[in-house]
Short mmCIF file of C-alpha atoms in Angstrom, two decimals:
data_model
loop_
_atom_site.label_atom_id
_atom_site.label_comp_id
_atom_site.label_asym_id
_atom_site.label_seq_id
_atom_site.Cartn_x
_atom_site.Cartn_y
_atom_site.Cartn_z
CA MET V 114 -15.82 4.20 11.88
CA PHE V 115 -17.49 5.17 15.15
CA ARG V 116 -15.84 7.17 17.96
CA TYR V 117 -16.75 6.68 21.61
CA GLN V 118 -15.65 8.49 24.74
CA ILE V 119 -15.65 6.36 27.87
CA LEU V 120 -15.70 7.48 31.51
CA ILE V 121 -13.89 5.34 34.07
CA GLU V 122 -12.54 5.48 37.61
CA TYR V 123 -9.69 3.44 39.02
CA ASN V 124 -7.61 2.69 42.06
CA GLY V 125 -4.05 2.89 40.78
CA THR V 126 -2.35 1.08 43.67
CA ASN V 127 -1.56 -2.06 41.68
CA PHE V 128 -0.74 -0.37 38.37
CA LYS V 129 2.24 1.33 36.77
CA GLY V 130 0.04 4.27 35.82
CA TRP V 131 -2.33 4.85 32.91
CA GLN V 132 0.00 4.74 29.92
CA ILE V 133 1.22 1.49 28.36
CA GLN V 134 4.86 0.69 29.18
CA LYS V 135 7.30 -1.98 28.11
CA LYS V 136 7.12 -3.59 31.56
CA GLY V 137 4.42 -3.59 34.21
CA LYS V 138 0.61 -3.65 34.31
CA THR V 139 -1.08 -0.41 33.25
CA ILE V 140 -4.68 0.80 33.15
CA GLN V 141 -4.55 1.53 29.43
CA GLY V 142 -2.96 -1.79 28.59
CA LEU V 143 -5.48 -3.83 30.55
CA ILE V 144 -8.62 -2.05 29.28
CA GLN V 145 -7.34 -2.02 25.70
CA GLU V 146 -6.79 -5.77 25.83
CA LYS V 147 -10.22 -6.51 27.35
CA ILE V 148 -12.19 -4.29 24.96
CA SER V 149 -10.30 -5.60 21.93
CA ASN V 150 -11.15 -9.16 22.94
CA LEU V 151 -14.77 -8.24 23.63
CA LEU V 152 -15.27 -6.51 20.27
CA ARG V 153 -13.04 -8.94 18.37
CA GLU V 154 -11.16 -6.06 16.79
CA LYS V 155 -7.99 -4.26 17.84
CA VAL V 156 -8.79 -0.91 19.43
CA ILE V 157 -6.43 1.80 20.64
CA LEU V 158 -7.30 4.00 23.62
CA PHE V 159 -6.49 7.72 23.72
CA GLY V 160 -6.56 8.97 27.32
CA SER V 161 -7.51 12.40 28.58
CA GLY V 162 -4.16 12.57 30.35
CA ARG V 163 -1.75 10.29 32.15
CA THR V 164 -1.31 9.23 35.75
CA ASP V 165 1.87 7.83 37.23
CA THR V 166 2.46 4.64 39.21
CA GLY V 167 0.11 4.35 42.18
CA VAL V 168 -2.01 7.39 41.29
CA HIS V 169 -5.81 7.08 41.20
CA ALA V 170 -8.56 8.63 39.08
CA LYS V 171 -12.09 9.50 40.16
CA ASN V 172 -13.04 10.65 36.66
CA PHE V 173 -10.91 9.69 33.66
CA TYR V 174 -11.91 9.74 30.00
CA PHE V 175 -10.52 8.00 26.96
CA HIS V 176 -11.76 7.68 23.42
CA LEU V 177 -11.53 4.88 20.90
CA ASP V 178 -12.67 4.13 17.35
CA THR V 179 -14.59 1.02 16.32
CA GLU V 180 -15.61 -0.43 12.99
CA GLU V 181 -19.09 -1.33 14.23
CA LYS V 182 -21.52 0.50 16.48
CA LEU V 183 -21.16 -0.63 20.11
CA PRO V 184 -24.05 -2.74 21.42
CA LYS V 185 -25.95 -1.51 24.47
CA GLN V 186 -24.51 -4.18 26.75
CA THR V 187 -20.88 -3.09 26.13
CA LEU V 188 -20.65 -1.16 29.42
CA PHE V 189 -21.90 -4.09 31.49
CA LYS V 190 -19.75 -6.65 29.67
CA THR V 191 -16.62 -4.51 29.94
CA ASN V 192 -17.10 -4.15 33.70
CA THR V 193 -17.43 -7.90 34.10
CA LEU V 194 -14.05 -8.36 32.36
CA LEU V 195 -12.20 -5.78 34.44
CA PRO V 196 -10.83 -6.19 37.99
CA ASN V 197 -12.50 -4.54 40.97
CA ASP V 198 -10.08 -1.62 40.97
CA ILE V 199 -11.36 -0.34 37.58
CA ALA V 200 -14.96 0.67 36.85
CA VAL V 201 -16.56 1.87 33.61
CA HIS V 202 -19.34 4.42 34.26
CA ASP V 203 -20.41 5.77 30.88
CA ILE V 204 -19.97 5.21 27.15
CA LEU V 205 -20.92 8.01 24.76
CA GLU V 206 -20.78 8.17 21.00
CA VAL V 207 -19.07 11.44 20.07
CA LYS V 208 -18.13 13.32 16.93
CA LYS V 209 -15.26 11.80 14.96
CA GLU V 210 -13.08 14.91 15.43
CA HIS V 211 -13.41 14.84 19.23
CA HIS V 212 -10.23 14.04 21.18
CA ALA V 213 -10.30 13.04 24.86
CA ARG V 214 -6.97 14.71 25.62
CA PHE V 215 -6.68 17.73 23.35
CA ASP V 216 -10.27 18.92 23.76
CA ALA V 217 -10.03 19.00 27.57
CA THR V 218 -9.84 22.55 28.91
CA GLU V 219 -9.33 21.95 32.63
CA ARG V 220 -8.18 19.23 34.98
CA THR V 221 -8.55 19.01 38.74
CA TYR V 222 -6.40 16.94 41.08
CA ARG V 223 -6.86 16.19 44.76
CA TYR V 224 -4.31 14.94 47.25
CA TYR V 225 -5.80 13.22 50.32
CA LEU V 226 -4.20 12.94 53.78
CA HIS V 227 -5.41 11.79 57.19
CA PRO V 228 -4.10 12.94 60.62
CA LYS V 229 -4.94 9.76 62.52
CA LYS V 230 -3.92 6.22 61.69
CA ASP V 231 -6.65 4.57 59.61
CA VAL V 232 -6.19 1.06 58.24
CA PHE V 233 -9.08 1.36 55.76
CA ILE V 234 -7.83 4.29 53.67
CA ASN V 235 -4.07 3.71 53.68
CA LYS V 236 -3.95 2.92 49.96
CA THR V 237 -5.77 6.11 48.90
CA SER V 238 -4.69 8.62 51.54
CA LEU V 239 -1.40 9.47 53.25
CA TYR V 240 -1.11 9.23 57.03
CA TYR V 241 0.38 12.60 58.08
CA LYS V 242 0.64 13.11 61.83
CA ASN V 243 2.55 16.42 61.95
CA LYS V 244 0.74 19.47 63.27
CA ILE V 245 -0.15 21.74 60.33
CA ASP V 246 -0.93 25.45 59.98
CA PHE V 247 -3.74 25.29 57.39
CA GLU V 248 -4.18 29.05 57.21
CA LEU V 249 -0.53 29.51 56.26
CA MET V 250 -0.71 26.68 53.71
CA GLN V 251 -3.73 28.32 52.10
CA LYS V 252 -1.88 31.62 51.82
CA ALA V 253 0.93 29.75 50.06
CA ALA V 254 -1.57 27.96 47.80
CA ASP V 255 -3.04 31.35 46.80
CA LEU V 256 0.37 32.24 45.36
CA LEU V 257 -0.08 29.47 42.77
CA ILE V 258 -3.10 31.11 41.14
CA GLY V 259 -2.60 32.57 37.67
CA LYS V 260 -0.41 31.99 34.64
CA LYS V 261 3.01 30.97 35.91
CA ASP V 262 6.11 28.96 35.09
CA PHE V 263 6.04 25.85 37.29
CA THR V 264 9.52 24.52 36.48
CA SER V 265 10.27 24.44 40.22
CA PHE V 266 7.67 21.68 40.59
CA ALA V 267 8.30 19.78 37.36
CA LYS V 268 10.00 16.42 37.01
CA LEU V 269 13.61 16.98 35.96
CA HIS V 270 14.54 16.29 32.33
CA ALA V 271 10.91 15.93 31.27
CA ASP V 272 10.28 16.65 27.60
CA ASN V 273 7.93 19.65 27.96
CA LYS V 274 7.52 22.30 25.29
CA THR V 275 6.68 24.76 28.06
CA ASP V 276 6.44 24.68 31.85
CA VAL V 277 3.82 27.44 31.93
CA CYS V 278 0.40 26.50 33.33
CA VAL V 279 -2.69 28.50 34.23
CA VAL V 280 -3.93 27.60 37.71
CA SER V 281 -7.49 28.70 38.47
CA ASN V 282 -8.02 27.02 41.84
CA ALA V 283 -5.75 25.93 44.70
CA LYS V 284 -7.26 25.23 48.11
CA TRP V 285 -7.02 23.13 51.25
CA VAL V 286 -10.21 21.48 52.51
CA GLN V 287 -10.58 20.00 56.00
CA SER V 288 -12.98 17.48 57.46
CA GLU V 289 -13.03 15.68 60.79
CA ASN V 290 -10.95 12.66 59.80
CA GLN V 291 -9.31 13.69 56.53
CA PHE V 292 -8.10 16.71 54.58
CA TYR V 293 -7.08 17.32 50.98
CA PHE V 294 -5.38 19.77 48.67
CA GLU V 295 -7.26 20.54 45.43
CA ILE V 296 -5.77 22.24 42.39
CA THR V 297 -7.25 23.04 38.98
CA ALA V 298 -5.31 24.12 35.88
CA ASP V 299 -5.44 24.06 32.10
CA ARG V 300 -2.55 21.59 32.09
CA PHE V 301 -0.14 19.91 34.51
CA LEU V 302 3.51 18.98 34.35
CA ARG V 303 4.66 15.53 35.29
CA ASN V 304 4.94 15.15 39.08
CA MET V 305 3.75 18.76 39.53
CA VAL V 306 0.90 18.15 41.99
CA ARG V 307 2.93 15.87 44.25
CA ALA V 308 5.82 18.34 44.32
CA ILE V 309 3.52 21.28 45.08
CA THR V 310 1.72 19.34 47.82
CA GLY V 311 4.99 18.30 49.44
CA THR V 312 6.28 21.89 49.39
CA LEU V 313 3.00 23.26 50.79
CA LEU V 314 3.25 20.79 53.67
CA ASP V 315 6.75 22.14 54.35
CA VAL V 316 5.10 25.54 54.74
CA GLY V 317 2.43 24.04 57.00
CA VAL V 318 4.96 22.57 59.44
CA GLY V 319 7.15 25.68 59.48
CA LYS V 320 10.02 24.27 57.44
CA THR V 321 9.46 26.76 54.61
CA SER V 322 8.25 30.36 55.05
CA LEU V 323 5.62 32.05 52.92
CA SER V 324 8.23 34.34 51.36
CA ASP V 325 10.46 31.33 50.68
CA PHE V 326 7.58 29.58 48.91
CA GLU V 327 7.13 32.62 46.68
CA LYS V 328 10.84 32.60 45.91
CA ILE V 329 10.69 28.87 45.08
CA ILE V 330 8.07 29.52 42.40
CA ALA V 331 10.09 32.41 40.94
CA SER V 332 13.38 30.47 40.96
CA LYS V 333 12.25 27.96 38.30
CA ASN V 334 14.57 25.47 39.98
CA ARG V 335 13.29 22.05 41.07
CA SER V 336 16.01 21.63 43.70
CA ASN V 337 14.61 24.60 45.65
CA ALA V 338 11.18 23.00 46.17
CA GLY V 339 10.26 20.29 48.64
CA ALA V 340 10.23 16.56 48.04
CA SER V 341 7.44 14.97 46.00
CA ILE V 342 4.90 13.38 48.28
CA ASP V 343 3.92 9.70 48.07
CA ALA V 344 1.64 8.81 45.13
CA ARG V 345 -1.00 7.00 47.20
CA GLY V 346 -3.09 10.07 48.07
CA LEU V 347 -3.25 11.58 44.58
CA PHE V 348 -6.42 11.51 42.48
CA LEU V 349 -7.17 12.89 39.04
CA TRP V 350 -10.51 14.19 40.21
CA GLU V 351 -12.25 15.94 37.32
CA ILE V 352 -11.79 16.80 33.64
CA LYS V 353 -13.77 19.52 31.90
CA TYR V 354 -14.58 20.03 28.24
CA PRO V 355 -15.89 23.20 26.52
CA PHE V 356 -19.12 21.39 25.59
CA GLU V 357 -21.47 18.76 26.92
CA LEU V 358 -20.43 15.23 26.03
CA ASN V 359 -23.58 14.22 24.24
CA SER V 360 -23.95 11.63 21.52
CA ALA V 361 -22.92 12.71 18.03
#
């Protein structure tokens, strides 16, 4: 058997997320079907994480095992079989014990917004016209750094062994026509980034004070935090491993 790790990006607008479900088109389901047909053997994909309905990925990895060594033209042929909202960028042969999900040490998400109406980015960025205090939002974001219990921002009734995550980066970045919130952690809870972003925006418009935001984190109560923001602006941006992904 041969193990390969594959790097892709996708626009999640027309998908029910990464993970295969009983109903609805998913990224995993579509790629798994196309590669299995191409190789004429059933393959199973193991993703580096999961994204929900409508969420995008700039860099997403999965691994799979094959009976035969992949030919050089596999990347090109796979791209020709996939729709325009999914692109395969790299295929690497890796060690058989490597796992795309469990070997990842850090993940970074970005949430994109734009302050002026823009018809060209509506599917990958949220139009947000309210006046925002970025300095105050950054002070709130700084409170996320460290090892903390993020139950207040977790999807209710999710089956998590722990709600503790280690956040190493949380920042707001502005440009002329767009801005985004970026957060990096060792792991993320389901819906966590969207809930945090929505609550930070409440701080930015004066709905929630800085001290209230600190209390929300400490409360470990989802009902105290703000609403989860729309999925369209969320990207899984980067995934890091403790080693270079070179061929085995």
